[in-house]
Short mmCIF file of C-alpha atoms and ligand atoms in Angstrom, two decimals:
data_model
loop_
_atom_site.label_atom_id
_atom_site.label_comp_id
_atom_site.label_asym_id
_atom_site.label_seq_id
_atom_site.Cartn_x
_atom_site.Cartn_y
_atom_site.Cartn_z
CA MET A 1 -3.93 -15.48 -37.32
CA SER A 2 -2.49 -18.48 -34.88
CA ASN A 3 -1.52 -20.60 -37.96
CA ILE A 4 2.36 -20.58 -37.89
CA PRO A 5 3.43 -24.09 -39.76
CA ASP A 6 4.90 -26.31 -38.31
CA ASN A 7 8.71 -26.63 -39.18
CA ASN A 8 11.46 -25.95 -37.00
CA GLU A 9 12.64 -22.85 -38.60
CA GLY A 10 12.55 -20.27 -36.13
CA LYS A 11 13.67 -20.32 -32.65
CA ARG A 12 10.15 -20.72 -31.10
CA VAL A 13 10.24 -18.79 -27.79
CA SER A 14 7.34 -17.28 -26.15
CA LEU A 15 7.15 -13.75 -25.27
CA CYS A 16 3.86 -14.50 -23.95
CA CYS A 17 5.14 -13.65 -20.39
CA LEU A 18 7.52 -11.61 -20.47
CA SER A 19 7.48 -8.33 -19.31
CA PRO A 20 8.68 -5.57 -22.26
CA ASP A 21 11.87 -4.83 -20.69
CA GLU A 22 12.99 -8.80 -20.95
CA ILE A 23 10.64 -8.73 -24.53
CA VAL A 24 13.93 -6.14 -25.16
CA THR A 25 16.64 -8.21 -23.77
CA THR A 26 15.18 -11.21 -24.85
CA LEU A 27 15.10 -10.28 -29.20
CA GLY A 28 18.22 -7.69 -28.73
CA LEU A 29 16.06 -4.27 -29.44
CA SER A 30 17.98 -1.49 -29.16
CA LYS A 31 15.79 0.79 -28.07
CA ARG A 32 13.83 0.31 -24.81
CA PHE A 33 10.34 1.54 -26.10
CA GLN A 34 10.21 -0.92 -28.21
CA GLY A 35 9.43 -3.35 -25.93
CA ARG A 36 6.52 -1.71 -24.53
CA GLN A 37 5.38 -1.75 -28.03
CA ILE A 38 5.78 -4.93 -28.72
CA TYR A 39 3.89 -6.43 -25.32
CA SER A 40 0.96 -4.00 -26.42
CA TRP A 41 0.65 -5.75 -30.04
CA ILE A 42 1.09 -9.77 -28.05
CA ASN A 43 -1.48 -8.86 -24.53
CA GLU A 44 -4.05 -6.20 -26.00
CA LYS A 45 -3.55 -6.56 -29.83
CA HIS A 46 -2.29 -10.53 -29.97
CA ALA A 47 -0.37 -9.63 -32.95
CA GLU A 48 2.27 -11.68 -35.65
CA PHE A 49 5.18 -9.75 -35.78
CA SER A 50 4.05 -8.72 -39.39
CA GLN A 51 0.99 -6.93 -37.39
CA MET A 52 3.05 -4.32 -35.64
CA THR A 53 3.23 -1.64 -37.97
CA ASN A 54 5.16 0.69 -35.97
CA LEU A 55 8.25 -1.41 -36.17
CA PRO A 56 10.30 -0.77 -38.58
CA LEU A 57 9.99 -3.31 -41.57
CA GLN A 58 13.34 -4.51 -41.13
CA LEU A 59 12.88 -5.31 -37.77
CA ARG A 60 9.14 -6.39 -38.44
CA GLU A 61 11.27 -8.90 -41.13
CA ARG A 62 14.68 -9.70 -38.53
CA LEU A 63 11.91 -11.16 -36.36
CA ILE A 64 9.70 -12.88 -38.40
CA SER A 65 12.97 -14.78 -39.96
CA GLU A 66 14.19 -15.20 -36.63
CA TYR A 67 11.89 -16.15 -34.71
CA GLN A 68 8.53 -17.02 -36.81
CA SER A 69 5.80 -15.82 -33.87
CA PRO A 70 5.72 -14.17 -30.41
CA LEU A 71 3.70 -17.44 -29.33
CA SER A 72 5.41 -20.76 -29.37
CA SER A 73 2.72 -22.90 -29.58
CA HIS A 74 -0.13 -22.50 -32.83
CA VAL A 75 -3.94 -24.11 -33.01
CA SER A 76 -3.48 -27.13 -34.48
CA ASP A 77 -7.81 -27.84 -34.87
CA VAL A 78 -11.06 -25.93 -33.67
CA GLN A 79 -14.50 -27.64 -33.00
CA SER A 80 -17.86 -26.10 -32.38
CA ASP A 81 -20.99 -28.03 -30.48
CA GLY A 82 -22.82 -24.74 -33.01
CA SER A 83 -23.96 -23.04 -30.20
CA ASP A 84 -22.10 -21.91 -26.63
CA ALA A 85 -18.76 -23.92 -27.14
CA LEU A 86 -15.32 -23.81 -28.99
CA LYS A 87 -13.19 -26.18 -27.96
CA ILE A 88 -9.28 -25.49 -29.75
CA ALA A 89 -6.21 -27.57 -29.51
CA VAL A 90 -2.91 -25.70 -28.79
CA THR A 91 -0.12 -27.61 -29.60
CA TYR A 92 3.53 -26.55 -28.25
CA PRO A 93 6.74 -26.98 -29.82
CA ASP A 94 7.39 -30.28 -28.37
CA ASN A 95 3.99 -31.30 -30.30
CA ALA A 96 2.21 -31.81 -26.84
CA ILE A 97 -1.28 -30.88 -27.57
CA VAL A 98 -4.12 -29.84 -24.85
CA GLU A 99 -7.10 -28.55 -25.37
CA ALA A 100 -9.12 -25.07 -24.20
CA VAL A 101 -12.79 -24.55 -23.77
CA ILE A 102 -14.53 -21.38 -24.70
CA LEU A 103 -17.76 -20.74 -23.33
CA SER A 104 -20.50 -18.26 -24.21
CA ASP A 105 -23.38 -18.27 -21.64
CA GLY A 106 -25.61 -16.70 -24.54
CA LYS A 107 -25.88 -13.45 -22.96
CA GLY A 108 -22.32 -11.95 -24.59
CA ARG A 109 -20.44 -13.83 -21.62
CA ASN A 110 -17.74 -15.48 -22.63
CA THR A 111 -15.52 -17.47 -20.62
CA ALA A 112 -11.87 -19.31 -21.21
CA CYS A 113 -11.41 -22.73 -20.13
CA LEU A 114 -7.57 -23.13 -19.95
CA SER A 115 -5.48 -26.51 -19.53
CA SER A 116 -2.72 -25.86 -16.60
CA GLN A 117 -1.14 -28.89 -17.44
CA ILE A 118 -0.96 -31.59 -20.13
CA GLY A 119 -2.82 -34.72 -18.58
CA CYS A 120 -2.74 -35.36 -14.91
CA ALA A 121 -1.83 -37.15 -11.59
CA MET A 122 -4.42 -36.77 -10.13
CA GLY A 123 -6.47 -40.06 -11.03
CA CYS A 124 -9.77 -38.93 -10.19
CA ALA A 125 -12.17 -42.14 -11.58
CA PHE A 126 -14.47 -39.88 -12.95
CA CYS A 127 -12.34 -37.85 -15.26
CA ARG A 128 -10.94 -38.53 -18.57
CA THR A 129 -8.29 -36.44 -17.59
CA GLY A 130 -7.38 -38.63 -15.22
CA THR A 131 -7.26 -41.99 -18.16
CA MET A 132 -3.85 -40.21 -19.10
CA GLY A 133 -1.78 -39.11 -16.55
CA LEU A 134 0.20 -36.39 -16.35
CA VAL A 135 2.82 -35.81 -19.37
CA ARG A 136 3.95 -32.42 -18.04
CA ASN A 137 3.51 -29.15 -16.49
CA LEU A 138 2.98 -26.31 -18.62
CA THR A 139 4.83 -23.12 -18.49
CA ALA A 140 3.28 -19.78 -17.75
CA ALA A 141 4.23 -18.68 -21.49
CA GLU A 142 1.85 -21.95 -22.39
CA ILE A 143 -1.22 -20.99 -19.50
CA VAL A 144 -1.04 -17.47 -21.31
CA GLU A 145 -0.70 -18.66 -24.54
CA GLN A 146 -3.95 -20.34 -24.93
CA PHE A 147 -6.12 -17.78 -23.51
CA ILE A 148 -4.56 -15.48 -26.47
CA HIS A 149 -5.74 -17.94 -29.19
CA ILE A 150 -8.48 -17.23 -27.22
CA ARG A 151 -9.30 -13.85 -27.78
CA ARG A 152 -7.90 -14.07 -31.11
CA LEU A 153 -10.85 -16.23 -32.06
CA GLN A 154 -13.70 -14.52 -29.25
CA PRO A 155 -11.97 -11.02 -28.37
CA ASP A 156 -14.99 -10.78 -25.49
CA THR A 157 -13.34 -13.80 -23.94
CA SER A 158 -13.45 -11.90 -20.31
CA HIS A 159 -13.45 -14.41 -17.95
CA ILE A 160 -11.07 -17.41 -17.01
CA VAL A 161 -10.94 -20.21 -15.25
CA PHE A 162 -8.57 -23.48 -14.73
CA MET A 163 -10.92 -26.32 -14.81
CA GLY A 164 -9.43 -27.60 -18.54
CA MET A 165 -6.48 -29.98 -18.05
CA GLY A 166 -4.73 -30.53 -15.65
CA GLU A 167 -4.27 -29.90 -11.03
CA PRO A 168 -3.47 -25.85 -11.31
CA LEU A 169 -2.66 -26.52 -7.89
CA ALA A 170 0.41 -29.75 -8.99
CA ASN A 171 1.76 -26.72 -11.12
CA THR A 172 1.33 -23.49 -8.83
CA GLU A 173 3.91 -21.49 -9.53
CA GLN A 174 3.42 -21.35 -13.75
CA VAL A 175 -0.26 -21.01 -12.69
CA ILE A 176 0.34 -18.13 -10.36
CA ARG A 177 2.69 -16.65 -12.60
CA ALA A 178 0.45 -16.81 -15.72
CA ILE A 179 -2.95 -15.32 -13.75
CA GLU A 180 -0.29 -12.33 -12.61
CA HIS A 181 -0.09 -11.79 -15.98
CA LEU A 182 -3.22 -12.02 -17.45
CA HIS A 183 -4.99 -9.45 -14.99
CA ASP A 184 -1.54 -7.36 -15.63
CA PRO A 185 -3.67 -3.88 -16.37
CA ASP A 186 -1.27 -2.51 -18.64
CA GLY A 187 -1.77 -5.06 -20.94
CA ILE A 188 -4.41 -8.63 -20.89
CA ASN A 189 -5.97 -6.88 -17.42
CA ILE A 190 -8.44 -9.61 -16.46
CA SER A 191 -9.21 -8.42 -12.96
CA TYR A 192 -8.57 -11.32 -10.44
CA ARG A 193 -12.51 -11.09 -9.14
CA ARG A 194 -12.60 -12.55 -12.66
CA MET A 195 -10.83 -16.24 -12.66
CA THR A 196 -11.21 -19.10 -10.92
CA ILE A 197 -8.48 -21.95 -10.17
CA SER A 198 -10.48 -25.01 -9.04
CA THR A 199 -8.40 -27.63 -7.62
CA CYS A 200 -9.31 -31.20 -6.35
CA GLY A 201 -7.56 -30.52 -3.01
CA LEU A 202 -4.29 -30.05 -2.78
CA VAL A 203 -4.07 -29.01 0.72
CA PRO A 204 -0.72 -27.01 0.45
CA GLY A 205 -1.34 -24.77 -2.94
CA ILE A 206 -4.81 -23.38 -0.82
CA ASN A 207 -2.30 -22.65 1.56
CA THR A 208 -0.02 -20.61 -1.26
CA LEU A 209 -3.28 -19.14 -2.30
CA ARG A 210 -4.02 -17.49 0.68
CA GLU A 211 0.11 -16.55 1.38
CA ARG A 212 0.89 -14.72 -1.25
CA GLN A 213 -2.95 -13.55 -1.24
CA LEU A 214 -3.84 -13.87 -4.39
CA PRO A 215 -7.60 -12.40 -4.83
CA VAL A 216 -8.94 -14.94 -7.38
CA ARG A 217 -12.11 -17.10 -6.57
CA LEU A 218 -11.46 -20.30 -5.59
CA ALA A 219 -13.40 -23.46 -6.44
CA LEU A 220 -12.88 -26.83 -4.52
CA SER A 221 -14.05 -30.34 -6.29
CA LEU A 222 -15.62 -32.38 -3.70
CA THR A 223 -17.85 -34.33 -5.52
CA GLY A 224 -17.48 -36.96 -2.60
CA ALA A 225 -18.25 -35.74 0.78
CA ASN A 226 -17.41 -38.59 2.81
CA ASP A 227 -13.92 -39.71 3.72
CA SER A 228 -14.40 -43.77 2.42
CA LYS A 229 -16.30 -41.87 -0.78
CA ARG A 230 -14.27 -39.82 -1.25
CA ASP A 231 -11.40 -42.00 -1.76
CA ILE A 232 -12.38 -44.20 -4.24
CA LEU A 233 -13.49 -41.25 -6.66
CA MET A 234 -11.10 -39.25 -6.15
CA PRO A 235 -7.46 -41.40 -4.54
CA ILE A 236 -6.29 -37.73 -3.57
CA ASN A 237 -8.16 -37.69 -0.59
CA THR A 238 -6.67 -40.28 0.88
CA ARG A 239 -3.74 -38.19 1.23
CA TYR A 240 -4.99 -34.99 1.99
CA PRO A 241 -8.66 -36.31 3.63
CA LEU A 242 -11.38 -33.89 4.21
CA ARG A 243 -11.62 -32.80 7.44
CA GLU A 244 -7.50 -31.66 6.27
CA VAL A 245 -8.99 -29.43 3.10
CA LYS A 246 -12.12 -28.06 5.25
CA GLU A 247 -9.56 -26.62 8.01
CA ALA A 248 -7.42 -25.02 5.42
CA LEU A 249 -10.46 -23.33 3.40
CA ILE A 250 -11.43 -22.08 7.14
CA ALA A 251 -8.23 -20.66 7.19
CA TYR A 252 -8.50 -19.34 3.25
CA GLN A 253 -11.57 -17.30 4.24
CA LYS A 254 -10.57 -15.89 6.93
CA GLU A 255 -8.08 -14.23 5.20
CA MET A 256 -9.45 -14.02 1.71
CA LYS A 257 -13.59 -13.01 2.86
CA LYS A 258 -14.11 -14.52 -0.52
CA ARG A 259 -16.93 -17.31 -1.42
CA ILE A 260 -15.65 -20.61 -2.55
CA THR A 261 -17.61 -22.97 -4.60
CA LEU A 262 -17.30 -26.21 -4.16
CA GLU A 263 -18.01 -27.95 -7.09
CA TYR A 264 -19.79 -31.55 -6.61
CA VAL A 265 -20.22 -33.99 -10.10
CA MET A 266 -22.84 -36.09 -9.84
CA MET A 267 -23.10 -39.48 -11.29
CA SER A 268 -26.69 -42.00 -11.05
CA THR A 269 -26.15 -44.34 -8.15
CA VAL A 270 -22.53 -42.98 -6.62
CA ASN A 271 -22.90 -40.07 -4.93
CA VAL A 272 -26.39 -38.42 -5.10
CA SER A 273 -28.70 -39.58 -1.81
CA GLN A 274 -29.61 -38.43 0.85
CA GLN A 275 -27.12 -38.74 2.79
CA ASP A 276 -24.56 -37.69 0.60
CA ALA A 277 -26.10 -34.39 0.21
CA LYS A 278 -26.22 -34.38 4.45
CA ASP A 279 -22.43 -35.47 4.19
CA VAL A 280 -22.54 -32.26 1.84
CA ALA A 281 -23.97 -30.51 4.05
CA LEU A 282 -21.13 -31.42 7.39
CA PHE A 283 -18.36 -30.29 4.65
CA ALA A 284 -20.17 -27.23 3.79
CA ARG A 285 -20.69 -25.89 7.89
CA GLY A 286 -18.46 -23.09 9.08
CA LEU A 287 -18.14 -22.19 5.36
CA GLU A 288 -19.85 -20.15 2.86
CA VAL A 289 -19.75 -21.43 0.24
CA VAL A 290 -22.39 -22.48 -2.83
CA VAL A 291 -22.75 -26.19 -4.08
CA ASN A 292 -21.84 -26.18 -7.88
CA LEU A 293 -24.00 -29.27 -9.26
CA ILE A 294 -22.38 -30.52 -12.48
CA PRO A 295 -24.41 -33.73 -14.10
CA TYR A 296 -21.77 -35.92 -14.48
CA ASN A 297 -20.69 -35.93 -18.48
CA GLU A 298 -20.62 -39.18 -19.63
CA ALA A 299 -17.16 -40.85 -22.12
CA ALA A 300 -17.28 -43.66 -23.40
CA GLU A 301 -14.63 -45.18 -21.20
CA LEU A 302 -15.55 -44.60 -18.16
CA PRO A 303 -18.29 -46.97 -16.31
CA PHE A 304 -20.24 -43.85 -14.57
CA CYS A 305 -23.77 -42.95 -15.89
CA THR A 306 -25.08 -39.52 -15.52
CA VAL A 307 -27.75 -38.74 -12.47
CA SER A 308 -31.23 -38.70 -13.39
CA ASN A 309 -33.69 -36.37 -13.16
CA ARG A 310 -35.68 -37.54 -9.93
CA GLU A 311 -32.61 -38.00 -8.26
CA PHE A 312 -31.07 -33.99 -9.49
CA GLU A 313 -34.69 -33.00 -8.12
CA SER A 314 -34.31 -35.42 -4.83
CA PHE A 315 -30.31 -34.32 -4.05
CA ALA A 316 -31.28 -30.36 -4.48
CA HIS A 317 -34.56 -30.59 -2.71
CA GLU A 318 -32.60 -31.95 0.14
CA LEU A 319 -29.46 -29.62 0.38
CA THR A 320 -32.36 -26.56 0.26
CA ARG A 321 -33.90 -27.79 2.83
CA LEU A 322 -30.58 -28.18 5.17
CA LYS A 323 -29.91 -24.12 3.81
CA VAL A 324 -26.95 -24.82 1.58
CA PRO A 325 -27.30 -22.94 -1.56
CA TYR A 326 -26.89 -24.17 -4.51
CA THR A 327 -26.32 -23.29 -7.99
CA GLN A 328 -26.77 -25.60 -11.48
CA ARG A 329 -23.97 -25.53 -13.88
CA LEU A 330 -25.53 -26.07 -17.20
CA SER A 331 -23.38 -28.67 -19.16
CA LYS A 332 -21.60 -26.38 -22.65
CA GLY A 333 -19.75 -28.39 -25.09
CA GLN A 334 -21.00 -32.03 -24.98
CA SER A 335 -21.28 -33.14 -27.89
CA ILE A 336 -17.82 -31.87 -28.78
CA ASN A 337 -15.85 -33.10 -25.11
CA GLY A 338 -15.50 -29.84 -24.66
CA ALA A 339 -17.05 -29.88 -20.92
CA CYS A 340 -15.43 -30.08 -17.64
CA GLY A 341 -13.66 -32.96 -17.32
CA GLN A 342 -14.38 -34.14 -20.81
CA LEU A 343 -10.68 -33.17 -21.79
CA ALA A 344 -8.36 -36.03 -23.19
CA VAL A 345 -6.54 -35.86 -26.08
CA PRO A 346 -5.58 -39.41 -27.03
CA LEU A 347 -1.66 -39.58 -26.35
CA ASN A 348 -1.20 -41.36 -29.83
CA ARG A 349 -2.15 -38.00 -31.42
CA SER A 350 0.78 -35.44 -32.91
N1 LIG B 1 -7.83 -30.26 -11.56
C1 LIG B 1 -8.53 -29.29 -11.33
C2 LIG B 1 -9.64 -28.88 -12.39
C3 LIG B 1 -9.93 -29.24 -13.75
S1 LIG B 1 -11.10 -30.56 -14.14
C4 LIG B 1 -9.94 -29.79 -10.36
O1 LIG B 1 -10.46 -31.11 -10.69
O2 LIG B 1 -10.81 -29.89 -9.69
C5 LIG B 1 -12.83 -29.57 -13.48
C6 LIG B 1 -13.90 -30.24 -12.60
O3 LIG B 1 -14.64 -31.20 -13.66
C7 LIG B 1 -13.42 -30.75 -12.16
O4 LIG B 1 -14.67 -30.07 -10.95
C8 LIG B 1 -13.99 -31.88 -11.98
O5 LIG B 1 -14.58 -32.49 -10.41
C9 LIG B 1 -14.89 -31.92 -13.46
N2 LIG B 1 -14.96 -33.22 -13.60
C10 LIG B 1 -13.63 -34.42 -14.18
N3 LIG B 1 -14.60 -35.18 -14.90
C11 LIG B 1 -15.46 -34.45 -15.14
C12 LIG B 1 -16.90 -35.40 -16.05
N4 LIG B 1 -16.77 -36.31 -16.59
N5 LIG B 1 -18.51 -34.78 -15.81
C13 LIG B 1 -18.29 -33.45 -15.02
N6 LIG B 1 -17.58 -33.34 -14.91
C14 LIG B 1 -16.44 -33.75 -14.36
FE1 LIG B 2 -7.21 -34.48 -12.39
FE2 LIG B 2 -9.12 -32.91 -11.90
FE3 LIG B 2 -9.36 -34.69 -13.86
FE4 LIG B 2 -9.03 -35.06 -10.72
S1 LIG B 2 -10.79 -33.63 -11.86
S2 LIG B 2 -7.74 -35.92 -12.86
S3 LIG B 2 -7.67 -32.98 -10.03
S4 LIG B 2 -8.24 -32.97 -13.95
#
């Protein structure tokens, strides 16, 4: 399993984003086919070196003593809310910690919610991760490692959303590398359409996804549908205002032909009036979207309250009247702070 002792023995390389040939070079293997064998153990069976039984014993022992593990990180904490969410803390060799969550829908579908950065620089007013600031970007291998830890705990995990800590399109190259690795049909083999990137609206990143023709799903965190409100709730809006974001989404959709999700975090008296619903409809016009209504998950250190039932109903009713399709996200994992936007590791924890 993933309990790597937290000491300084071993070189702590990560083999998690390497191709079979790169594994051969990194480990100094004499036989090329062993690169493919180790690739398969890591990515299909999520094994440790000690479990790689088709490698000669001597080689296994060398790898354990030199590198400890094919992963650089270990799981330092696991918390369950008893039913549909399991949150793990993943600790990297520099003692940086991120959180990742397994969400179960009760019908057998398990989704890994992965982090792309430690903290986040975007400073959204309602988001716990935003209060941390950015500590550092994660590498592609560090992102893939979160998924491997999750698969060890829940082998049936079939979907991935980049909705954990961080802004994926502020770390686009590493996120794309991780996605390509997670997709490899000879390895982890998650199809692109089962992966979703959620962004606060970084226009250059949306353009990159379009240029690279990466057929993943895209979600935009809208949450404020007029500029004055969104400037305050999501300060990135002052750099990329709604008009520019919408232009990028139109161009994206023209080429990728995929429905886009608009995530809308609902906060009582803040963004749930009839006029707010009209603003959402106006933004949605000309795009093929579904709005995902997310009741705000309250956090002790933030001043917002979640939407009331009455506010929710009248907002949803107005969307229906304006012919805007929506879904409602059931908030999972609230009791363990594992729900979206609740991921934050106190900086004084190491
Ligand atoms: N940075 C990316 C992805 C991570 S945040 C983004 O912003 O899209 C994932 C989702 O959680 C976003 O839709 C965000 O708006 C939402 N979120 C943040 N804080 C939240 C909170 N307190 N309650 C509910 N959703 C929240
Ligand atoms: Fe960062 Fe997303 Fe949180 Fe905004 S909502 S601070 S972009 S993680």
